[in-house]
PDB file of C-alpha atoms in Angstrom:
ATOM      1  CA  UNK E  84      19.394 -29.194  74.825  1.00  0.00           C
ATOM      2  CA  UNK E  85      15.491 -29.151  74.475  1.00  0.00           C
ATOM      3  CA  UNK E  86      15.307 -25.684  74.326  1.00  0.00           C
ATOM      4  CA  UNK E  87      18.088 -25.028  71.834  1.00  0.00           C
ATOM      5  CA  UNK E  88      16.337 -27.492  69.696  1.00  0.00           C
ATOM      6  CA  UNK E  89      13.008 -26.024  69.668  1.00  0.00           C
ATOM      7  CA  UNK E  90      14.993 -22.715  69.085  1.00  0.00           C
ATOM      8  CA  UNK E  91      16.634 -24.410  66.010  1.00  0.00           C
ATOM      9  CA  UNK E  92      13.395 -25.973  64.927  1.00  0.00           C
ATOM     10  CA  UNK E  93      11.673 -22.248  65.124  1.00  0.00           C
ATOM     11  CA  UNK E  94      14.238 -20.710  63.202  1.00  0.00           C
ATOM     12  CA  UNK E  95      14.308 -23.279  60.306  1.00  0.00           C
ATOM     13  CA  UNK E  96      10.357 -23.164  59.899  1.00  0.00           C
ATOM     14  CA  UNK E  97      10.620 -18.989  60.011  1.00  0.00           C
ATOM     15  CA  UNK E  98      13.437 -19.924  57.358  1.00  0.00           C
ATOM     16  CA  UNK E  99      11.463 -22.093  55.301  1.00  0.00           C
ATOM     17  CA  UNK E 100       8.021 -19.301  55.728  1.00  0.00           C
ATOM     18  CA  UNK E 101      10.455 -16.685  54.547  1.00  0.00           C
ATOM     19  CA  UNK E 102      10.868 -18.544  51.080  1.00  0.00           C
ATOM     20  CA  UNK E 103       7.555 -19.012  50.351  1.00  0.00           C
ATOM     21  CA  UNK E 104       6.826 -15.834  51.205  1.00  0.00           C
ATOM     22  CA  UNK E 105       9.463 -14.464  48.808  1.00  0.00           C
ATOM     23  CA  UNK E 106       8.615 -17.305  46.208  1.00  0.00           C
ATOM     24  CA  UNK E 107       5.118 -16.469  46.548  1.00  0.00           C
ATOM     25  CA  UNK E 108       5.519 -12.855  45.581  1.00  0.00           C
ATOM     26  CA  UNK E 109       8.089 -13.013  43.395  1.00  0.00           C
ATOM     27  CA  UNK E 110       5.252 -15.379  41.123  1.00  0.00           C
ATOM     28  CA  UNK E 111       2.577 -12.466  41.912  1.00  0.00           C
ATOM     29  CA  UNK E 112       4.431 -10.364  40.302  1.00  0.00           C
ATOM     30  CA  UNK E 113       5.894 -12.297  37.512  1.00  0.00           C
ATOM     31  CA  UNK E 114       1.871 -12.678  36.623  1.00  0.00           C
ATOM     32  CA  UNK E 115       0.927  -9.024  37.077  1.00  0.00           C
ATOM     33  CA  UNK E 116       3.590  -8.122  34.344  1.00  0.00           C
ATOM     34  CA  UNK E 117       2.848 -10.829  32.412  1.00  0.00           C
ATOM     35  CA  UNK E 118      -0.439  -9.785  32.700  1.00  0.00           C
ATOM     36  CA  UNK E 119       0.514  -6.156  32.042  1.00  0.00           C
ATOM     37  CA  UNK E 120       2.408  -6.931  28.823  1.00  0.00           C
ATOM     38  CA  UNK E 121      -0.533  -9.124  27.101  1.00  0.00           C
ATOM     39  CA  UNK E 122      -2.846  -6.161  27.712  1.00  0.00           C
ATOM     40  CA  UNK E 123      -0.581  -4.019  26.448  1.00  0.00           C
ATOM     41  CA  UNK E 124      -0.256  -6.383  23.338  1.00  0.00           C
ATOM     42  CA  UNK E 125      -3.876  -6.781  22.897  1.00  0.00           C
ATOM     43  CA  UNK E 126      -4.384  -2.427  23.158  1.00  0.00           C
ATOM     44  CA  UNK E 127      -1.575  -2.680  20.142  1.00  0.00           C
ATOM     45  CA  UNK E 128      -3.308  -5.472  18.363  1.00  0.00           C
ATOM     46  CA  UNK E 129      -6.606  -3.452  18.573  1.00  0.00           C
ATOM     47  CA  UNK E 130      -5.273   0.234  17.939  1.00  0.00           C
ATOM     48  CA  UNK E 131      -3.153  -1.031  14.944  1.00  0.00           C
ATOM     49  CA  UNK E 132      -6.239  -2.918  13.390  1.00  0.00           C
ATOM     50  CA  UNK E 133      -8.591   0.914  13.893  1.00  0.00           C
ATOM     51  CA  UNK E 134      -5.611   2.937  12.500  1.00  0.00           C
ATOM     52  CA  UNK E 135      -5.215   0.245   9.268  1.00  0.00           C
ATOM     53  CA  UNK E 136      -9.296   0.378   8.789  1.00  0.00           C
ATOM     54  CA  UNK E 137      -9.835   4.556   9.206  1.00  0.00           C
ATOM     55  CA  UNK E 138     -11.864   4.276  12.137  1.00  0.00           C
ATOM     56  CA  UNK E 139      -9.245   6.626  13.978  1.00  0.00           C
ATOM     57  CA  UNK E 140      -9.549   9.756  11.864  1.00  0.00           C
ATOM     58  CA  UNK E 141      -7.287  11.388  13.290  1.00  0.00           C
ATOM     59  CA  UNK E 142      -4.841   9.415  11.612  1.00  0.00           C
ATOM     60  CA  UNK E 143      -6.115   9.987   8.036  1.00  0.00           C
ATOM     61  CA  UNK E 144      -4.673  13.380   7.433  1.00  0.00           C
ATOM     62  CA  UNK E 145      -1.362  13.361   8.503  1.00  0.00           C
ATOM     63  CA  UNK E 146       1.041  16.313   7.414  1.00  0.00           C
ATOM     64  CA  UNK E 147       3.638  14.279   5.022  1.00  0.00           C
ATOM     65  CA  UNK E 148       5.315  17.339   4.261  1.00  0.00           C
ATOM     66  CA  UNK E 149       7.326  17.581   7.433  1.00  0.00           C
ATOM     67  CA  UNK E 150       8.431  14.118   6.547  1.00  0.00           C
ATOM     68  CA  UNK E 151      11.226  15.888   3.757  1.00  0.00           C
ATOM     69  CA  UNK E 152      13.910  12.600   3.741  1.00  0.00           C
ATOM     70  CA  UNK E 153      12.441   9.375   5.299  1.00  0.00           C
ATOM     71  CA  UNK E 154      15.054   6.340   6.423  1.00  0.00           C
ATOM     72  CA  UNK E 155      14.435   2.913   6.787  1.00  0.00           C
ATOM     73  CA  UNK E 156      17.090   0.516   8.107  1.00  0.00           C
ATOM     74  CA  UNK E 157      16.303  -3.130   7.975  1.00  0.00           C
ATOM     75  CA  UNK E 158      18.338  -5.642   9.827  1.00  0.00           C
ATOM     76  CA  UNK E 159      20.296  -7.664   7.458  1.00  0.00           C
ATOM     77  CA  UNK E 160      18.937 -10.682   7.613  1.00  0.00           C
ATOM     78  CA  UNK E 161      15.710 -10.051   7.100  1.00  0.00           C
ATOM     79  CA  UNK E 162      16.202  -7.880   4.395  1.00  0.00           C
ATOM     80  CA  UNK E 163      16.107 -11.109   2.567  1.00  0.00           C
ATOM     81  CA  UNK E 164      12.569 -11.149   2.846  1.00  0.00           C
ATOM     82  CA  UNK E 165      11.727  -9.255  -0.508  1.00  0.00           C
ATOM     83  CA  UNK E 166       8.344  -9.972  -0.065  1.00  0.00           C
ATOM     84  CA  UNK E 167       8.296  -8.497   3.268  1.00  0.00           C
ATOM     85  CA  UNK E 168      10.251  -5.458   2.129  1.00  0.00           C
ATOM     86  CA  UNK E 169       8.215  -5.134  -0.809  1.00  0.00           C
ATOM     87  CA  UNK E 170       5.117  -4.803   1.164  1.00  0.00           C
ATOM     88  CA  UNK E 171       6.697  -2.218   3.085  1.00  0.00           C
ATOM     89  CA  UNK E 172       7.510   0.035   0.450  1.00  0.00           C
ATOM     90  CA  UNK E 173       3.528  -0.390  -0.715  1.00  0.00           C
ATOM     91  CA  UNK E 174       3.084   1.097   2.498  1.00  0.00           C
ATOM     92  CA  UNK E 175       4.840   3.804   2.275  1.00  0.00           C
ATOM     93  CA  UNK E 176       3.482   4.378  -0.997  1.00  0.00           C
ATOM     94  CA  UNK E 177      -0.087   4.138   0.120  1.00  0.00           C
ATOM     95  CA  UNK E 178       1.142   6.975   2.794  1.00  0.00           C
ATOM     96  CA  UNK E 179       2.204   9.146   0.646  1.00  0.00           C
ATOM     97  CA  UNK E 180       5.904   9.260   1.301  1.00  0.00           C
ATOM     98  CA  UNK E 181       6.936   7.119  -1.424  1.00  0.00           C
ATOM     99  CA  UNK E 182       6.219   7.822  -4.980  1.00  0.00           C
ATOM    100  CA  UNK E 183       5.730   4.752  -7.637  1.00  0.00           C
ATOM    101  CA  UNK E 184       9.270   3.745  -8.378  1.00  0.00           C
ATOM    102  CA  UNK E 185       9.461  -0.088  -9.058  1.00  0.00           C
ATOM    103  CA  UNK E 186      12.317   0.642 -11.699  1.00  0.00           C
ATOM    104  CA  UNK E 187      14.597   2.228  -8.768  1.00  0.00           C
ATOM    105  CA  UNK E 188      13.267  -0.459  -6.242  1.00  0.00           C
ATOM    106  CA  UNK E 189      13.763  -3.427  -7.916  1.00  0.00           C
ATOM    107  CA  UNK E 190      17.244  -2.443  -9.505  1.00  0.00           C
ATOM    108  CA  UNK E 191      18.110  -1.355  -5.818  1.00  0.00           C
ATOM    109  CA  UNK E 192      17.160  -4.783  -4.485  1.00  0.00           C
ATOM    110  CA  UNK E 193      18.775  -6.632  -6.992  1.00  0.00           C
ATOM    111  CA  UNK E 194      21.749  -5.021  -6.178  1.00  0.00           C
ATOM    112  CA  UNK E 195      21.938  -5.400  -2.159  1.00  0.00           C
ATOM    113  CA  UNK E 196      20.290  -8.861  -2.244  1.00  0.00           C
ATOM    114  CA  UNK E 197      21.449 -10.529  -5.282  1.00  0.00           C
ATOM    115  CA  UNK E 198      17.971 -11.223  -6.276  1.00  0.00           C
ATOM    116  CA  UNK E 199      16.249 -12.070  -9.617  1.00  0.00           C
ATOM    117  CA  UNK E 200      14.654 -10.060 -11.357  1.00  0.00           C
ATOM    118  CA  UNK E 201      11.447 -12.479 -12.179  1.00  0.00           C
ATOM    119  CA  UNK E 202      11.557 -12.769  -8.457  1.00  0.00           C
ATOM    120  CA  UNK E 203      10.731  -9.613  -7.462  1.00  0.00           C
ATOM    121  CA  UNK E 204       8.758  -8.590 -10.372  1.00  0.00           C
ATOM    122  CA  UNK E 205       6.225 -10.627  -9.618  1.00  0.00           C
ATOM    123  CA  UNK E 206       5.385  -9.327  -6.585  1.00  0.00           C
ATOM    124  CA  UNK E 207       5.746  -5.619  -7.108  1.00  0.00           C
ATOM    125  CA  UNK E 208       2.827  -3.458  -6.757  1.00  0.00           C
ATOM    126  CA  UNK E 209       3.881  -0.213  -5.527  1.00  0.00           C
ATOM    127  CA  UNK E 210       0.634   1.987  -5.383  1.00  0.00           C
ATOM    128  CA  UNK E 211      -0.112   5.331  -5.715  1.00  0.00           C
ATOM    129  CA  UNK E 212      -3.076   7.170  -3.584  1.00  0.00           C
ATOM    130  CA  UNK E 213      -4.764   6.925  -0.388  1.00  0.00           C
ATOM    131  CA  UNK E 214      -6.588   8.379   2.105  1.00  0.00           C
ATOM    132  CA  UNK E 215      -3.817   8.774   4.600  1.00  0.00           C
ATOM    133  CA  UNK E 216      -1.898  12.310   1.911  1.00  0.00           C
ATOM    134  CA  UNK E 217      -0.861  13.558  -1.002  1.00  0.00           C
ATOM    135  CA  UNK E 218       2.129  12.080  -2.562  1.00  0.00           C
ATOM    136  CA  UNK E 219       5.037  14.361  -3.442  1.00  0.00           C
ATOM    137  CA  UNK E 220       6.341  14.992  -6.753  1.00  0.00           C
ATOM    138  CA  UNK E 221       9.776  13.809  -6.717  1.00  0.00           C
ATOM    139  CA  UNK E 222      11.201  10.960  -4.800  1.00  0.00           C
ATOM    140  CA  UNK E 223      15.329  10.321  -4.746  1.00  0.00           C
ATOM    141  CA  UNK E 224      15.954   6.461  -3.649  1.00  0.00           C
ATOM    142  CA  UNK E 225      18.835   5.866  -2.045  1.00  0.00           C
ATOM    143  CA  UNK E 226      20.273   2.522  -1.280  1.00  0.00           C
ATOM    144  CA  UNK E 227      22.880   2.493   1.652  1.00  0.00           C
ATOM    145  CA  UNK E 228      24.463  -0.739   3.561  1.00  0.00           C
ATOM    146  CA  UNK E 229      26.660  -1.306   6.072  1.00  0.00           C
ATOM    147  CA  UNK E 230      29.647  -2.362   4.170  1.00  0.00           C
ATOM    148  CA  UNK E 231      29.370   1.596   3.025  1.00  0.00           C
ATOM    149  CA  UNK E 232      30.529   3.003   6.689  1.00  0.00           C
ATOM    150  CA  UNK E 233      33.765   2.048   6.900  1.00  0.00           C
ATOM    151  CA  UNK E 234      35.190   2.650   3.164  1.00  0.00           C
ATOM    152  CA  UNK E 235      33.708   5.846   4.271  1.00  0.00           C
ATOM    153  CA  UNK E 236      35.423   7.370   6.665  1.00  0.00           C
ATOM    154  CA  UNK E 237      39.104   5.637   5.521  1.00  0.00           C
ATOM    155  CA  UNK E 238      38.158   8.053   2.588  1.00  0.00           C
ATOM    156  CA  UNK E 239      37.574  11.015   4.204  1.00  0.00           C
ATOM    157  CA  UNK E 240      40.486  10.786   6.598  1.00  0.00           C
ATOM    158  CA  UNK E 241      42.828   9.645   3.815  1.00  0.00           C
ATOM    159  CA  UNK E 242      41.432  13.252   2.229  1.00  0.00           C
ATOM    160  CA  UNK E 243      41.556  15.363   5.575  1.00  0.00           C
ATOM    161  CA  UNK E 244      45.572  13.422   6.327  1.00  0.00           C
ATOM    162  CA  UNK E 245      46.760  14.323   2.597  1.00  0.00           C
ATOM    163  CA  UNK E 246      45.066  17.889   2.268  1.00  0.00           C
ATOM    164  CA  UNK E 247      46.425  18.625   6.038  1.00  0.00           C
ATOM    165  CA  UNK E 248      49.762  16.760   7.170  1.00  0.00           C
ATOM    166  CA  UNK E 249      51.096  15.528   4.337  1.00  0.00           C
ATOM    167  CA  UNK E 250      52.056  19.274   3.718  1.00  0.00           C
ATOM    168  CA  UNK E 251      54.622  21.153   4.175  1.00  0.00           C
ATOM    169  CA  UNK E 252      52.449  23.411   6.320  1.00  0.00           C
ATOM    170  CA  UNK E 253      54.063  23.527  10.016  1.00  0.00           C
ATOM    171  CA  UNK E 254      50.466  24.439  11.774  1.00  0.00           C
ATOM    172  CA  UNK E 255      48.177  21.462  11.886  1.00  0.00           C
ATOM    173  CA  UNK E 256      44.396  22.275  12.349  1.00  0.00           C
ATOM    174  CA  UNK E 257      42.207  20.926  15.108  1.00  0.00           C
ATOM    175  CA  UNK E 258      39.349  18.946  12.998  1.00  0.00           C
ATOM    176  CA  UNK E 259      35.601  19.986  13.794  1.00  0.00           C
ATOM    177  CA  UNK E 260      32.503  18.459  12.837  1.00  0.00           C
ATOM    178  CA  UNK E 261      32.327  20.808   9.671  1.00  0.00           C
ATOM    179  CA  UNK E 262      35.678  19.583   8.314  1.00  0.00           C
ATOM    180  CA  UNK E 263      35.117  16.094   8.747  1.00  0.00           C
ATOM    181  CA  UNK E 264      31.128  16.470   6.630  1.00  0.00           C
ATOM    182  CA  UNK E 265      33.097  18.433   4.273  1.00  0.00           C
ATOM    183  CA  UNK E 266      35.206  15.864   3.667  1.00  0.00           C
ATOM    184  CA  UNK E 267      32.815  12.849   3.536  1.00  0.00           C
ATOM    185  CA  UNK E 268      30.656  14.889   1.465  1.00  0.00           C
ATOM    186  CA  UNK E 269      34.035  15.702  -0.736  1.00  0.00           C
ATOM    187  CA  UNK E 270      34.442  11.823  -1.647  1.00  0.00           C
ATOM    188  CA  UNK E 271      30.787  11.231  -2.018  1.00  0.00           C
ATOM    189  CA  UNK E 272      29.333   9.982   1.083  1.00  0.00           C
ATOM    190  CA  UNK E 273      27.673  12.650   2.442  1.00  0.00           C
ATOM    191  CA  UNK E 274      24.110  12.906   1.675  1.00  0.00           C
ATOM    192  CA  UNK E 275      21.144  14.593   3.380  1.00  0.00           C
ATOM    193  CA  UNK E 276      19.896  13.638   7.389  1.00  0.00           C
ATOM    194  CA  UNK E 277      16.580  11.756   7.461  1.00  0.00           C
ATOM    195  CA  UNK E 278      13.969  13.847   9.619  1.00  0.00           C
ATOM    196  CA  UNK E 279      12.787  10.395  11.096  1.00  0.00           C
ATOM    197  CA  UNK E 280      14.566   6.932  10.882  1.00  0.00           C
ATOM    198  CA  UNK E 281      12.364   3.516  10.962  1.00  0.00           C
ATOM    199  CA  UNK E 282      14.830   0.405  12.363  1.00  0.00           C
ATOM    200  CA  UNK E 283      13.162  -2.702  11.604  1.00  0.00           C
ATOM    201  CA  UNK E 284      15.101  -5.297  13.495  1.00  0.00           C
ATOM    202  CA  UNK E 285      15.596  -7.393  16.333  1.00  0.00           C
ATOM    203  CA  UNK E 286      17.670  -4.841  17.957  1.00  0.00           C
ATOM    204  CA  UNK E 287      17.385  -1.198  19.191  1.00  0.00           C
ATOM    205  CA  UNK E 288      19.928   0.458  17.138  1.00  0.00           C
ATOM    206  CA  UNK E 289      20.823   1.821  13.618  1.00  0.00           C
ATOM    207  CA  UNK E 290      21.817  -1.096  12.038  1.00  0.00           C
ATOM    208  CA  UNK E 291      25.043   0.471  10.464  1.00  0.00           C
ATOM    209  CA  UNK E 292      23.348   3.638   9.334  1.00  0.00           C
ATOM    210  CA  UNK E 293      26.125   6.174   8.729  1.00  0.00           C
ATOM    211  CA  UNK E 294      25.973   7.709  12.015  1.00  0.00           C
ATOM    212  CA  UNK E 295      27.326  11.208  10.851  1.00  0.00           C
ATOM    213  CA  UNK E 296      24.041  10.978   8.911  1.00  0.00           C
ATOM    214  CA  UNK E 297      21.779  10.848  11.944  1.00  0.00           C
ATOM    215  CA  UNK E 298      22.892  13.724  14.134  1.00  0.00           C
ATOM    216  CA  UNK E 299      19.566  15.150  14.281  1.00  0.00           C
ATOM    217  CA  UNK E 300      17.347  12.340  13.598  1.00  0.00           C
ATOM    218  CA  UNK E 301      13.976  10.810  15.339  1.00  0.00           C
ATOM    219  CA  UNK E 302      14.510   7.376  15.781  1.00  0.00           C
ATOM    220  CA  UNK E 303      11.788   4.894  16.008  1.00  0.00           C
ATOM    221  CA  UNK E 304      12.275   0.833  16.367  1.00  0.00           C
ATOM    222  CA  UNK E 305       9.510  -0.789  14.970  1.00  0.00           C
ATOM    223  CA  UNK E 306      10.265  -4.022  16.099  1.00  0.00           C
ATOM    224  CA  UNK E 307      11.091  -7.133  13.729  1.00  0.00           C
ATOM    225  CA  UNK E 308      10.532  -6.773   9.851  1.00  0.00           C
ATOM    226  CA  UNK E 309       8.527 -10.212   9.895  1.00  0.00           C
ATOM    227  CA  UNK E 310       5.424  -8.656  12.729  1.00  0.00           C
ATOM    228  CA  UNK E 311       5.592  -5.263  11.145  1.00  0.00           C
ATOM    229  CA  UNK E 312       2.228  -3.405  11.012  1.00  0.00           C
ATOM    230  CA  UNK E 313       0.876  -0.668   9.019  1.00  0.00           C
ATOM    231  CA  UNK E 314      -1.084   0.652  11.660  1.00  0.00           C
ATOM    232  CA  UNK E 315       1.987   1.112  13.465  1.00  0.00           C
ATOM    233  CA  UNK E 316       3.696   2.669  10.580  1.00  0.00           C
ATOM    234  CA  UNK E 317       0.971   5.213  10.472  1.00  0.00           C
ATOM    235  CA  UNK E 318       1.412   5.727  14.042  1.00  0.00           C
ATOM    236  CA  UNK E 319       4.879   6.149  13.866  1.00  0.00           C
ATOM    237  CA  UNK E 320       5.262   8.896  11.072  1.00  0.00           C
ATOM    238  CA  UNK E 321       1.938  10.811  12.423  1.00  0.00           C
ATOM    239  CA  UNK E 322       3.802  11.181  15.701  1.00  0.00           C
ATOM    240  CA  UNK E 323       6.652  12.102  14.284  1.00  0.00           C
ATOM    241  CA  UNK E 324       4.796  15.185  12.322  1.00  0.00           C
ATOM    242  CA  UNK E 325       2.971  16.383  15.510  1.00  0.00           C
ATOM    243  CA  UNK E 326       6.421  16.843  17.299  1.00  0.00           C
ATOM    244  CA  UNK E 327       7.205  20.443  17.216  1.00  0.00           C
ATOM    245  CA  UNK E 328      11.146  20.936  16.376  1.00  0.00           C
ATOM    246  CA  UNK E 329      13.385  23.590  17.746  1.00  0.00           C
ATOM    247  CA  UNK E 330      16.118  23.243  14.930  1.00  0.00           C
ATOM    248  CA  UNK E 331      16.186  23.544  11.096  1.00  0.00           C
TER     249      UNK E 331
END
């Protein structure tokens, strides 16, 4: 009986060793990636702040011309934050991929958020010129929300059903990609494919961007519309310009 306790005894205290052991590592690493991930945050902090003040030149020239249709989802919610979204497009104008064009902002955010008009006004300041390019001569705003997905393709397949088996015709085609662009571009929801697509949101996806829309598109989350950066903006489309594309 003396021996089976001791053996009993021996195994609980290996037991209890074990879980410390395990406990013990498990915190180690918890801290090294916790450790990881604040340096990682600082090198952001710190690269952001030298891309925003010019120190990194090799950010100042960047190529906007590659850069032919530019998209910008923002989550919904925080697409209430006009100010926020505001600031953004100041960004973008300082870039050089926007052109001055408070008329077609403010009328397009009026219209998705409801917003006044003495609201907004008094915080637009949409800027032309900078050091970072050139900024093109024509611009085309386009406004696009969720809500327009889905009236969308009930369109095009109401088009594609009435045009192909509502006939008479006995044959009934096999529908392709081409037929079904056709078709949304036939009841007007087609439009051009960004080259590069900026999600500001909690989430990594396209927020309800009409995915037909996106078939060959670079897509970049930039993280929540409330921490956004401009050095990270710059980062973001300079990358994108550098890439070297095997289609188009």
């Amino acid at each position: 009986m003396d021996l089976g306790n001791e053996v009993q005894k021996i195994l609980s205290w290996t037991s209890v060793c074990g879980n410390l052991a395990l406990h013990l590592i498990w915190l180690i690493v918890h801290l090294i990636i916790n450790v990881w991930y604040s340096a990682l945050g600082i090198a952001h902090v710190v690269e952001n702040t030298l891309i925003s003040s010019g120190l990194l030149k090799s950010y100042n020239a960047i190529n906007i011309s590659k850069v032919r249709y530019l998209a910008v989802v923002i989550d919904s919610e925080e697409a209430r934050q006009t100010s926020k979204v505001l600031e953004l497009l100041r960004w973008l104008a300082s870039i050089g991929v926007l052109k001055k064009s408070q008329t077609a902002i403010i009328e397009g955010l009026n219209k998705s958020q409801k917003a006044t008009a003495s609201k907004i006004k008094s915080q637009e300041a949409i800027v032309e010129g900078s050091n970072h390019g050139t900024l093109v001569e024509h611009v085309d705003l386009e406004f696009v929300s969720f809500a327009d997905s889905k009236p969308a393709v009930a369109k095009a397949a109401n088009l594609l059903f009435a045009k192909h088996y509502a006939s008479t015709i006995l044959e009934k085609p096999n529908f392709t990609e081409s037929d079904i662009s056709e078709a949304l571009q036939a009841v007007g929801y087609g439009g051009p494919e960004p080259d590069l697509l900026l999600v500001y949101g909690p989430v990594r996806c396209h927020l309800g961007f009409p995915a037909w829309r996106i078939r060959y598109t670079e897509i970049v989350h930039m993280g929540p519309l409330k921490s956004m950066k401009f050095g990270s903006l710059i980062k973001a489309i300079h990358k994108f310009t550098k890439v070297h594309q095997n289609y188009g």
